[in-house]
Coordinates of C-alpha atoms and ligand atoms in Angstrom, one line a residue:
X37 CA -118.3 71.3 -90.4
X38 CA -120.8 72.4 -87.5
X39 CA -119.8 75.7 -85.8
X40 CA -122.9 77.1 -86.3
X41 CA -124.2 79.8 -83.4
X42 CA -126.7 77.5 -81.7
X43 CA -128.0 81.3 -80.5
X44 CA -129.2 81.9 -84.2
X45 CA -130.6 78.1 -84.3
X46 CA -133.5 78.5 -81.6
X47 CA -137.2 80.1 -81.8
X48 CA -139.3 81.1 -78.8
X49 CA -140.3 78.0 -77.6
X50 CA -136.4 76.0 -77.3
X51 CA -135.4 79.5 -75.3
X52 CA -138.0 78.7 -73.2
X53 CA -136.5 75.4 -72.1
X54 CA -133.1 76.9 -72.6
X55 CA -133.6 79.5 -70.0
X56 CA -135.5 77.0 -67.6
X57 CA -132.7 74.8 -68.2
X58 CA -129.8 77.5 -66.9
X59 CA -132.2 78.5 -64.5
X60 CA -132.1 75.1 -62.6
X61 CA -128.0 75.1 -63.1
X62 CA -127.4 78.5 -61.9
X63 CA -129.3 77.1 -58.9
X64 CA -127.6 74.2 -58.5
X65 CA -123.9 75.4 -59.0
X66 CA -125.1 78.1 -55.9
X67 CA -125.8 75.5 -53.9
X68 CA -122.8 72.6 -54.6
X69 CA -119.6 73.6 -54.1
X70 CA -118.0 70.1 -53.5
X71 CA -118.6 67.0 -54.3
X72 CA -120.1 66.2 -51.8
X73 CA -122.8 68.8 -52.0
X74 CA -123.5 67.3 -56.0
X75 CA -123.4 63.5 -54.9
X76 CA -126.3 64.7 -51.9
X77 CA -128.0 66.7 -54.2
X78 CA -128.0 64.2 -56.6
X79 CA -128.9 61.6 -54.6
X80 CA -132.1 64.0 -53.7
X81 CA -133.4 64.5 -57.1
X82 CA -132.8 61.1 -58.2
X83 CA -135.1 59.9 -55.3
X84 CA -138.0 62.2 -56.2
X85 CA -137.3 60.6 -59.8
X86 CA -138.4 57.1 -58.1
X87 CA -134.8 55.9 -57.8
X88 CA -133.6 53.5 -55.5
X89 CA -130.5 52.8 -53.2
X90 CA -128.0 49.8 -54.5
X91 CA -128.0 48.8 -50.9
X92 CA -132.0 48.7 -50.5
X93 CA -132.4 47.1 -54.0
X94 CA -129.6 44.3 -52.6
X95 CA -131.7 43.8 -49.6
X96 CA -135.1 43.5 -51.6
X97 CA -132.8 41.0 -54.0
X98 CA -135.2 40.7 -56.7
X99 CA -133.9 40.5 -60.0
X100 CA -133.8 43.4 -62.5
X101 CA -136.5 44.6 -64.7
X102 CA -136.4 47.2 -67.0
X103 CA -137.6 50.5 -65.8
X104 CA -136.2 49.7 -62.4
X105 CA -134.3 53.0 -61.3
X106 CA -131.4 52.6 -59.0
X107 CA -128.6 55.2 -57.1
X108 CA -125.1 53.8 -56.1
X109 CA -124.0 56.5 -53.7
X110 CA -120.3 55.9 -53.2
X111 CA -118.8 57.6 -49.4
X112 CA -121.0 60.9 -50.4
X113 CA -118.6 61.7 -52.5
X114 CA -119.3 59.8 -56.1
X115 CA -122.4 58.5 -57.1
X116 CA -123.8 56.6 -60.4
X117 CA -127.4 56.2 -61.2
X118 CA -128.7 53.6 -63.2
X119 CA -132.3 53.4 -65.2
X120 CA -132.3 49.4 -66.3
X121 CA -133.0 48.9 -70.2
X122 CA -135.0 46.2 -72.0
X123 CA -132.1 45.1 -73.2
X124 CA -130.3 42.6 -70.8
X125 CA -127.3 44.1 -68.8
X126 CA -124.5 42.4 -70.5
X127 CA -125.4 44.5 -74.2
X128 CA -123.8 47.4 -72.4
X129 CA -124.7 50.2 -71.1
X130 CA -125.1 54.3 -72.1
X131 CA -123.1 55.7 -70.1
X132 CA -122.5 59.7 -69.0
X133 CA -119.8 60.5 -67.2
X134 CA -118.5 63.3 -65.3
X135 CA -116.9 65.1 -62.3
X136 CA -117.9 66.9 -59.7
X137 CA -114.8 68.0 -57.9
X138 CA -113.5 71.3 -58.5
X139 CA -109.8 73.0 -57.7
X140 CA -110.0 74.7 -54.2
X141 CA -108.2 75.3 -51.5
X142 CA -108.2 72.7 -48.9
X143 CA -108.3 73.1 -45.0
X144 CA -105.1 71.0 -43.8
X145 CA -105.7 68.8 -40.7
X146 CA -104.3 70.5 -37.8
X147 CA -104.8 74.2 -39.5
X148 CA -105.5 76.6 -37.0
X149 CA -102.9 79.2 -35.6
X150 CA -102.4 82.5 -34.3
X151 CA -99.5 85.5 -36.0
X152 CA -99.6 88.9 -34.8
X153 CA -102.7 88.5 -33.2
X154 CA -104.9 87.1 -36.4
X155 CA -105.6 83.6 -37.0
X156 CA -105.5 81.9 -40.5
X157 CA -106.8 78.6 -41.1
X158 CA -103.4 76.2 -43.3
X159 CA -104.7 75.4 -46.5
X160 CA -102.9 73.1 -49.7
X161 CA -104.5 73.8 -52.9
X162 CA -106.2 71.4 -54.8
X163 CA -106.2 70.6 -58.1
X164 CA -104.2 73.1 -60.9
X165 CA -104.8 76.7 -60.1
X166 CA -103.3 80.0 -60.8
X167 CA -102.6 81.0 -57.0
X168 CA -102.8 84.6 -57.3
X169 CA -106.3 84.4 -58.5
X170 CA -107.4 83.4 -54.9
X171 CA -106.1 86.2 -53.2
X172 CA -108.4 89.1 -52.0
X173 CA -111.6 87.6 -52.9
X174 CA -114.8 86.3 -50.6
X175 CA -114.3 82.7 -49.4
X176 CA -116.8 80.2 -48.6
X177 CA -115.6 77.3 -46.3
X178 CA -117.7 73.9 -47.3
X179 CA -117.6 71.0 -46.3
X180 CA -117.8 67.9 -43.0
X181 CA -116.5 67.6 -40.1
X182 CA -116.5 64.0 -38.2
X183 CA -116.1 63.8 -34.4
X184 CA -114.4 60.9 -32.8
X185 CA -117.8 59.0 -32.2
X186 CA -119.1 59.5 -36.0
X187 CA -121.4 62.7 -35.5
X188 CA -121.0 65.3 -38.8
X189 CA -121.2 68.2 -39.0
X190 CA -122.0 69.9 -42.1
X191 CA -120.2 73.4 -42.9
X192 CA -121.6 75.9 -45.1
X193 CA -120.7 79.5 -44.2
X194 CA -120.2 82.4 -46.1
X195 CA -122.8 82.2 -48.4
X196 CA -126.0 83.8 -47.3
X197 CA -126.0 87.2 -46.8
X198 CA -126.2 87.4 -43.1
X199 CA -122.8 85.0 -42.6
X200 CA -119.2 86.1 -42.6
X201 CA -116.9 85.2 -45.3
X202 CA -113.4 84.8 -45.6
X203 CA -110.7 85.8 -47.6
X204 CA -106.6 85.3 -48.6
X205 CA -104.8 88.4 -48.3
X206 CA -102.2 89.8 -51.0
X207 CA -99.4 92.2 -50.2
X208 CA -100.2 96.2 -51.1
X209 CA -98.8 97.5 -54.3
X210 CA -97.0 100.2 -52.7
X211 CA -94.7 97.7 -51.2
X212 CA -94.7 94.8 -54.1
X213 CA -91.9 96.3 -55.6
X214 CA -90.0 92.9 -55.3
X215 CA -93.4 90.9 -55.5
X216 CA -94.0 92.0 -59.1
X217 CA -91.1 90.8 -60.6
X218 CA -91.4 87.2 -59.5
X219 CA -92.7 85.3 -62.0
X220 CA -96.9 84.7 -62.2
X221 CA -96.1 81.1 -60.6
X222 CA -94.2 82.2 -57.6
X223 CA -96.4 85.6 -57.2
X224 CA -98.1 83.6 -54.7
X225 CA -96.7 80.5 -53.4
X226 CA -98.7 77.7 -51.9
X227 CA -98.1 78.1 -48.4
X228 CA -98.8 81.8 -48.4
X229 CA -102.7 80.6 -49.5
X230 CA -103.9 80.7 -45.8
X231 CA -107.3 81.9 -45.0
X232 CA -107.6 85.3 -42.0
X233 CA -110.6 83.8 -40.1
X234 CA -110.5 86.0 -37.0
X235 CA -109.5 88.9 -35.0
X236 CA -110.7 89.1 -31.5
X237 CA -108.6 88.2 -28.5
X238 CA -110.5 86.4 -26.2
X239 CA -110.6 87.7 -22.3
X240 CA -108.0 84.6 -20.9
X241 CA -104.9 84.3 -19.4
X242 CA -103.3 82.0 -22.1
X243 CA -101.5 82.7 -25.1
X244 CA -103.2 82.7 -28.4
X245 CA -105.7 84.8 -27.4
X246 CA -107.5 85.4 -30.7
X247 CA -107.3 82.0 -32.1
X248 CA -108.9 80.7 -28.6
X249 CA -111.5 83.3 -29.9
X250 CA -111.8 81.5 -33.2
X251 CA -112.2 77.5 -31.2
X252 CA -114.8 79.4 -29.1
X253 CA -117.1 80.4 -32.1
X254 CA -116.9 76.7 -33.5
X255 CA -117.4 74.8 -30.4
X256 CA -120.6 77.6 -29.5
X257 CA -121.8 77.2 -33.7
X258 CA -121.0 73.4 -34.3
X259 CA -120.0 71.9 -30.9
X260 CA -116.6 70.9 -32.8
X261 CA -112.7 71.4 -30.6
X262 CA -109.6 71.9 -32.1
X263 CA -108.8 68.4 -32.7
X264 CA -112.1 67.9 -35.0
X265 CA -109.6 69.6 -37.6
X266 CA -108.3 65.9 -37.8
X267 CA -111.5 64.1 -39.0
X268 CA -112.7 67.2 -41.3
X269 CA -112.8 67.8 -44.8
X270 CA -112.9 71.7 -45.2
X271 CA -112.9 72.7 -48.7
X272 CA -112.8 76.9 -49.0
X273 CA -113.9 78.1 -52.1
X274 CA -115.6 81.7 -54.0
X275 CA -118.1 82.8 -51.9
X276 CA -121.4 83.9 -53.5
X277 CA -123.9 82.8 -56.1
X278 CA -123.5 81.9 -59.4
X279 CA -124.9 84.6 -62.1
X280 CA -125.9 85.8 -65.3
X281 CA -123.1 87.1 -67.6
X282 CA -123.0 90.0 -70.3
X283 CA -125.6 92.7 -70.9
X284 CA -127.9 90.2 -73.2
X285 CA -127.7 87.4 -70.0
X286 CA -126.0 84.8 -72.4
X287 CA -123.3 83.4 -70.3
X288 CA -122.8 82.1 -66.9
X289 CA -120.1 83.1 -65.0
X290 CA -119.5 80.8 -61.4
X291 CA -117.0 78.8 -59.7
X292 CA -116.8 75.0 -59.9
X293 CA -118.5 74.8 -63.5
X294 CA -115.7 72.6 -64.3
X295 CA -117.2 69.8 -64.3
X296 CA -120.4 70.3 -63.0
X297 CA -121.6 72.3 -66.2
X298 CA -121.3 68.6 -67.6
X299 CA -122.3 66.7 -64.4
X300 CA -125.3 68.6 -63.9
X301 CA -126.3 68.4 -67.8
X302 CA -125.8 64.4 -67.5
X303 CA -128.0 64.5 -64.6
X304 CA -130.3 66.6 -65.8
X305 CA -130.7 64.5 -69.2
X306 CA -130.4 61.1 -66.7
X307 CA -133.2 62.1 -64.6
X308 CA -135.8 63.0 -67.4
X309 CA -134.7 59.8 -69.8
X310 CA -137.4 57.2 -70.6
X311 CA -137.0 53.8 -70.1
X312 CA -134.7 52.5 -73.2
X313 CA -133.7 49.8 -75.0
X314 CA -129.9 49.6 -73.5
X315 CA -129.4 50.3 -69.6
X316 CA -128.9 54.3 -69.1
X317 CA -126.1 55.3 -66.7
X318 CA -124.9 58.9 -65.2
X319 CA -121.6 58.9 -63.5
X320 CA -120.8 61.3 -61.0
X321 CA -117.4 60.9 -60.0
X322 CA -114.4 62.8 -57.5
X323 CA -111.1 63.2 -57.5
X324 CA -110.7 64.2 -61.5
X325 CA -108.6 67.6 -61.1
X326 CA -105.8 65.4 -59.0
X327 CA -105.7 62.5 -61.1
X328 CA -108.8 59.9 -61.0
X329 CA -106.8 58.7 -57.6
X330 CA -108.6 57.6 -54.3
X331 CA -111.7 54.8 -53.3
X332 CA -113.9 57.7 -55.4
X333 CA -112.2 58.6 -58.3
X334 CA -112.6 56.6 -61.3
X335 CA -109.5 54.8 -60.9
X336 CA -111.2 52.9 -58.1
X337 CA -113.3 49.7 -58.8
X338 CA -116.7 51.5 -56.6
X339 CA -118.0 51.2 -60.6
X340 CA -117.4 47.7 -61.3
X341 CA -118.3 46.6 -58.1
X342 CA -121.6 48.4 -58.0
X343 CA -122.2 47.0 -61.2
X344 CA -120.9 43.4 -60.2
X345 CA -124.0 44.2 -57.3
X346 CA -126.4 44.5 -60.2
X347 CA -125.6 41.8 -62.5
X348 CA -125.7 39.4 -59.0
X349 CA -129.3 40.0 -58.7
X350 CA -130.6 38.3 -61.7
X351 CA -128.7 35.5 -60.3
X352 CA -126.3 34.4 -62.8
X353 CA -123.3 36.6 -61.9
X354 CA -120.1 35.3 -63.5
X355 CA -116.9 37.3 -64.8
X356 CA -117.6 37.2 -68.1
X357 CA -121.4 39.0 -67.9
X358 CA -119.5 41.9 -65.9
X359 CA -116.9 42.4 -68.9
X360 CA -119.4 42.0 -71.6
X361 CA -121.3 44.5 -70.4
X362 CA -118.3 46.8 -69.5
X363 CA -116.8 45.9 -73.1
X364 CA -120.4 46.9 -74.6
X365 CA -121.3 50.0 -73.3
X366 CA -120.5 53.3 -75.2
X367 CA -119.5 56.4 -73.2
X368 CA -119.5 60.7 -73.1
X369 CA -116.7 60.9 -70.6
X370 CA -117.9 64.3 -70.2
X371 CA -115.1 67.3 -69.0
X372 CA -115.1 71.4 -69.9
X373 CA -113.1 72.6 -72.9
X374 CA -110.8 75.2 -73.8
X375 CA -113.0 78.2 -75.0
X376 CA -111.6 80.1 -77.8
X377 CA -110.7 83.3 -76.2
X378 CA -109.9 85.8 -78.6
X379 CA -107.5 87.8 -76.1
X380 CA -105.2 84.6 -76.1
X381 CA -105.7 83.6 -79.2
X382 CA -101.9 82.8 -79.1
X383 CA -102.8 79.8 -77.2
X384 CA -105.5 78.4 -79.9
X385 CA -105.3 76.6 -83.4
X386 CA -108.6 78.9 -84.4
X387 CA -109.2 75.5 -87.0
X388 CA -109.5 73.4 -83.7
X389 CA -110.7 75.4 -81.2
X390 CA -114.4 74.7 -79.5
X391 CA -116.0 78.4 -79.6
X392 CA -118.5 79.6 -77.1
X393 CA -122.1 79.9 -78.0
X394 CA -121.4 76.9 -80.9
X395 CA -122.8 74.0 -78.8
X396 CA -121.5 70.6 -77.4
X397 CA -117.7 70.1 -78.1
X398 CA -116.1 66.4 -79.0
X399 CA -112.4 66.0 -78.7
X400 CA -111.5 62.3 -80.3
X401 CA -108.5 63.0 -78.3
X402 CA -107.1 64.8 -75.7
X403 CA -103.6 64.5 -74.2
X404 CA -100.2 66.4 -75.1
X405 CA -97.0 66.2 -76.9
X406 CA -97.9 63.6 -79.8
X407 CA -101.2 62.6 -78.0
X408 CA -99.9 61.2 -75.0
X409 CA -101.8 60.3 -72.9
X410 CA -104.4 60.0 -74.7
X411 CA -107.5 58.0 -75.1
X412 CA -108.1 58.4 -79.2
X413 CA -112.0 57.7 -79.7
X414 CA -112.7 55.0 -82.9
X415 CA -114.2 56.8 -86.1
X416 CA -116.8 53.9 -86.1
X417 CA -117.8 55.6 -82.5
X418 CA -117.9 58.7 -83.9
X419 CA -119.7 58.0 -87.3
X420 CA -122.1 57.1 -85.0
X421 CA -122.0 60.2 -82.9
X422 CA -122.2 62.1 -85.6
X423 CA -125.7 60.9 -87.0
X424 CA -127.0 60.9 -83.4
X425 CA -126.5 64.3 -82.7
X426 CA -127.6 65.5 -86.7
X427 CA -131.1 63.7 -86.3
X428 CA -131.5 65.6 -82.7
X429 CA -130.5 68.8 -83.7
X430 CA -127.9 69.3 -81.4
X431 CA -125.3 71.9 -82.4
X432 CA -121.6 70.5 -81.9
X433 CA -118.3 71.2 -82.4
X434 CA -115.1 69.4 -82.8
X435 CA -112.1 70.7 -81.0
X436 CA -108.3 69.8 -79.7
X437 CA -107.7 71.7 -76.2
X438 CA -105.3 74.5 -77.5
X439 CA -102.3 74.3 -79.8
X440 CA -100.2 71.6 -80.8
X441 CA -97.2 71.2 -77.7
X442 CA -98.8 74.2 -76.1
X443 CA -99.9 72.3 -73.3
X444 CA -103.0 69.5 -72.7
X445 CA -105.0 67.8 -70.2
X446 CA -106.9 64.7 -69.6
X447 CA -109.9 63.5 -68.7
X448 CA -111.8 60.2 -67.3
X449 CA -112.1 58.9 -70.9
X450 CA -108.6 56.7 -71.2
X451 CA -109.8 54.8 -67.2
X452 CA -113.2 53.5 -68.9
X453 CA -111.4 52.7 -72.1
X454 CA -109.0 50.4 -70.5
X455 CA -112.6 47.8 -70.2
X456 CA -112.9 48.4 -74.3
X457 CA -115.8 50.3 -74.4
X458 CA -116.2 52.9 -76.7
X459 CA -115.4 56.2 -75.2
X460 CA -115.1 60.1 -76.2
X461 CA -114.6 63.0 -74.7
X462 CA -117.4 65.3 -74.8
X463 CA -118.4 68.4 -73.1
X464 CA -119.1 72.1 -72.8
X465 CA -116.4 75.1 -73.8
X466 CA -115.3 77.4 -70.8
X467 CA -113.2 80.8 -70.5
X468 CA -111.1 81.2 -67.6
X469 CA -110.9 77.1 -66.4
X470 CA -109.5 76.6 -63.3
X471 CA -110.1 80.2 -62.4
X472 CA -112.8 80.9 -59.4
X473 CA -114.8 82.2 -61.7
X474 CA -115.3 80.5 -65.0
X475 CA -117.6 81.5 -68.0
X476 CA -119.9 79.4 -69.6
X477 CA -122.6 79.7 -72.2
X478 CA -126.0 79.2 -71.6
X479 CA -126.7 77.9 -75.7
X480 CA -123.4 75.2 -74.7
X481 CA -125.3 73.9 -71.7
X482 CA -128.3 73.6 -73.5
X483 CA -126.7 71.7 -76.6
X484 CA -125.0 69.6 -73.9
X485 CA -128.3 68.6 -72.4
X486 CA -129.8 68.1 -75.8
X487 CA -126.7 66.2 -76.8
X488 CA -126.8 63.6 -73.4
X489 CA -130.6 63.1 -73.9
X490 CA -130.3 62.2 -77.2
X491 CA -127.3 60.0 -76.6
X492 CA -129.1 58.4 -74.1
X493 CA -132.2 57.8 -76.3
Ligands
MN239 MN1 -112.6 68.8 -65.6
MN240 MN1 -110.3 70.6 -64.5

């Protein structure tokens, strides 16, 4: 039944790669915090990997061959590559998926204000979080900010050791008399999740001294005013790099590895892929932790259309190719799991849990509540599946997220299944989701590499 340490699997030479693997990840989880960050930085290593824009390859309109390497980058904020098979397009497609949002707290659009001489930047959280984790630790703000006549301005402070961070303050114990009998929903509540960002009065004759303080900074630092707020997308998230957990180095503990543990595995698997016989795919989506909504979640047709795009160029575009090669293609929808975590083991059905350190996790369903919700992967698919990852050596697992009627989640899986494709979830077990620091393990990124090249093959 699997569930074999993938620890006591490997010899010198796979911990080589392991390490070099986590190396690379721990790098790149430091340096994307949003999505946006993972769609640029995507869009960068795909490029030195010889791919092409959708929008250049359009212009060029020649028709596909295989080997042809191609990047759909959707408003910076989603982004799916493609490597062309020898196969044609309507056979369907191999497809990875994944997402690269993460919960946060979000700058609101006219945030800035002034109480007892401090000023706090409005937030509204997004995604599912447990509020009081975000109080009292370093902040990061992230993210664009648009001026009326289309200049951005990139944001990234708080994470080299030189900048300020920032941070959501908590009341003291001495006086949380009240506070600690609230239940753990209500400790914190939403509107209470505002960041401190400054001080300092400045020397002027108007009110709000130290918030004029605050506008002064930006407009010296990024030329931005007040009203910028309105065109900006500030995400505020842990400050600091990701790092090496445990005394033996064998997890990773960082924020924002939901998803990007699997979006960074897909891409990493995508990028080193040979030309095969079906067409290869890595999708990088947004907007999973708030429902798949929006023009770059997966609920939007940006896919389809992109891949309408593609199908045009050989010059026979019809309806019917588009479907057949939607219907055809087989799919990882890949999202983090519920790690076994022996100090809630309350939460768990041990028989059906995904451990840590036991490799790549399949759930053939998600959902809650009799499975609702659900998208149920075939057992033809996962026959399949099965023999695939056995003849690559790739350590999985099979797991349910928690206990029967404990609770659930979803994923992207039930959105692609609605074309017919074959679909599963798939992905990589984590301790503390949702938390701003999450725990991963190194062996479970590797056997989710392994597992997404071999798929892929
Ligand atoms: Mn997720
Ligand atoms: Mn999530």
């Amino acid at each position: 039944m699997g569930k074999v340490n993938a620890w006591s699997t490997y010899d010198a030479k796979e911990l080589k790669k392991l390490n070099k693997l986590n190396k690379e990840y721990i790098d790149f989880l430091s340096e994307c915090k949003t999505e946006r960050e993972c769609a640029k930085k995507t869009v960068e290593l795909a490029k030195e990997k010889g791919y092409k824009s959708i929008e250049d390859v359009i212009s060029e309109g020649k028709p596909l061959k295989a080997g042809d390497k191609i990047y759909g980058l959707y408003m910076n904020k989603a982004v799916a590559l493609f490597h062309i098979g020898k196969e044609p397009l309507e056979n369907g497609m191999n497809i990875l998926g994944a997402h690269i949002d993460s919960p946060r707290l979000d700058v609101k659009q006219t945030p800035l204000y002034e109480d007892s001489e401090m000023a706090y930047l409005d937030t509204h959280y997004y995604g599912g979080i447990k509020k009081y984790q975000w109080v009292t630790i370093p902040l990061a703000i992230h993210g664009v900010v648009v001026t009326k006549d289309q200049k951005t301005i990139e944001i990234n402070i708080g994470e080299k050791e030189e900048d300020p961070v920032f941070c959501v303050s908590d009341l003291l114990i001495h006086l949380a008399a009240e506070q600690m009998e609230k239940k753990a929903a209500k400790v914190v509540e939403g509107e209470k999740l505002d960041v401190v960002v400054g001080s300092m009065p400045l020397d002027s004759k108007e009110k709000d001294k130290v918030k004029l303080g605050v506008l002064k900074v930006l407009k010296d630092t990024y030329g931005m005013e007040e009203d910028d707020f309105i065109s900006a997308e500030l995400e505020v998230v842990p400050a600091g790099r990701a790092r090496e957990l445990g005394f033996d180095r064998s997890m990773i503990l960082s924020y924002g590895q939901d998803d990007r543990v699997c979006a960074y595995t897909s891409l990493a698997a995508m990028l080193e892929a040979k030309t095969a016989n079906r067409t290869s795919c890595c999708l990088l989506v947004d907007k999973e932790e708030i429902g798949s909504v929006g023009a770059t979640g997966m609920q939007s047709r940006f896919f389809e259309n992109m891949l309408a795009e593609l199908i045009n160029l050989n010059g026979d575009y019809s309806e019917i190719l588009l479907k057949r090669c939607l219907k055809n293609s087989m799919m990882l929808s890949s999202d983090v799991n519920a790690g076994y975590d022996p100090l809630y083991s309350d939460a768990f059905s041990k028989q059906s849990s995904s451990f840590m350190g036991k490799g790549v996790v399949f759930n053939k369903f998600t959902g809650s509540r009799g499975k609702s919700g659900s998208n149920d992967a075939n057992a033809e698919y996962l026959a399949k599946l099965r023999k695939i990852m056995d003849d690559n050596k790739v350590n999985f697992q099979l797991s349910e997220l928690g206990k029967v009627d404990v609770g659930g989640g979803g994923t992207i899986a039930y959105i692609m299944a609605l074309y017919g494709m074959n679909v599963i979830d798939c992905g990589v077990p984590v301790l503390s989701m949702h938390a701003p620091w999450e725990i991963t393990s190194k062996a479970d990124v590797y056997e989710a590499y392994k597992c997404y090249k071999a798929f892929l093959k």
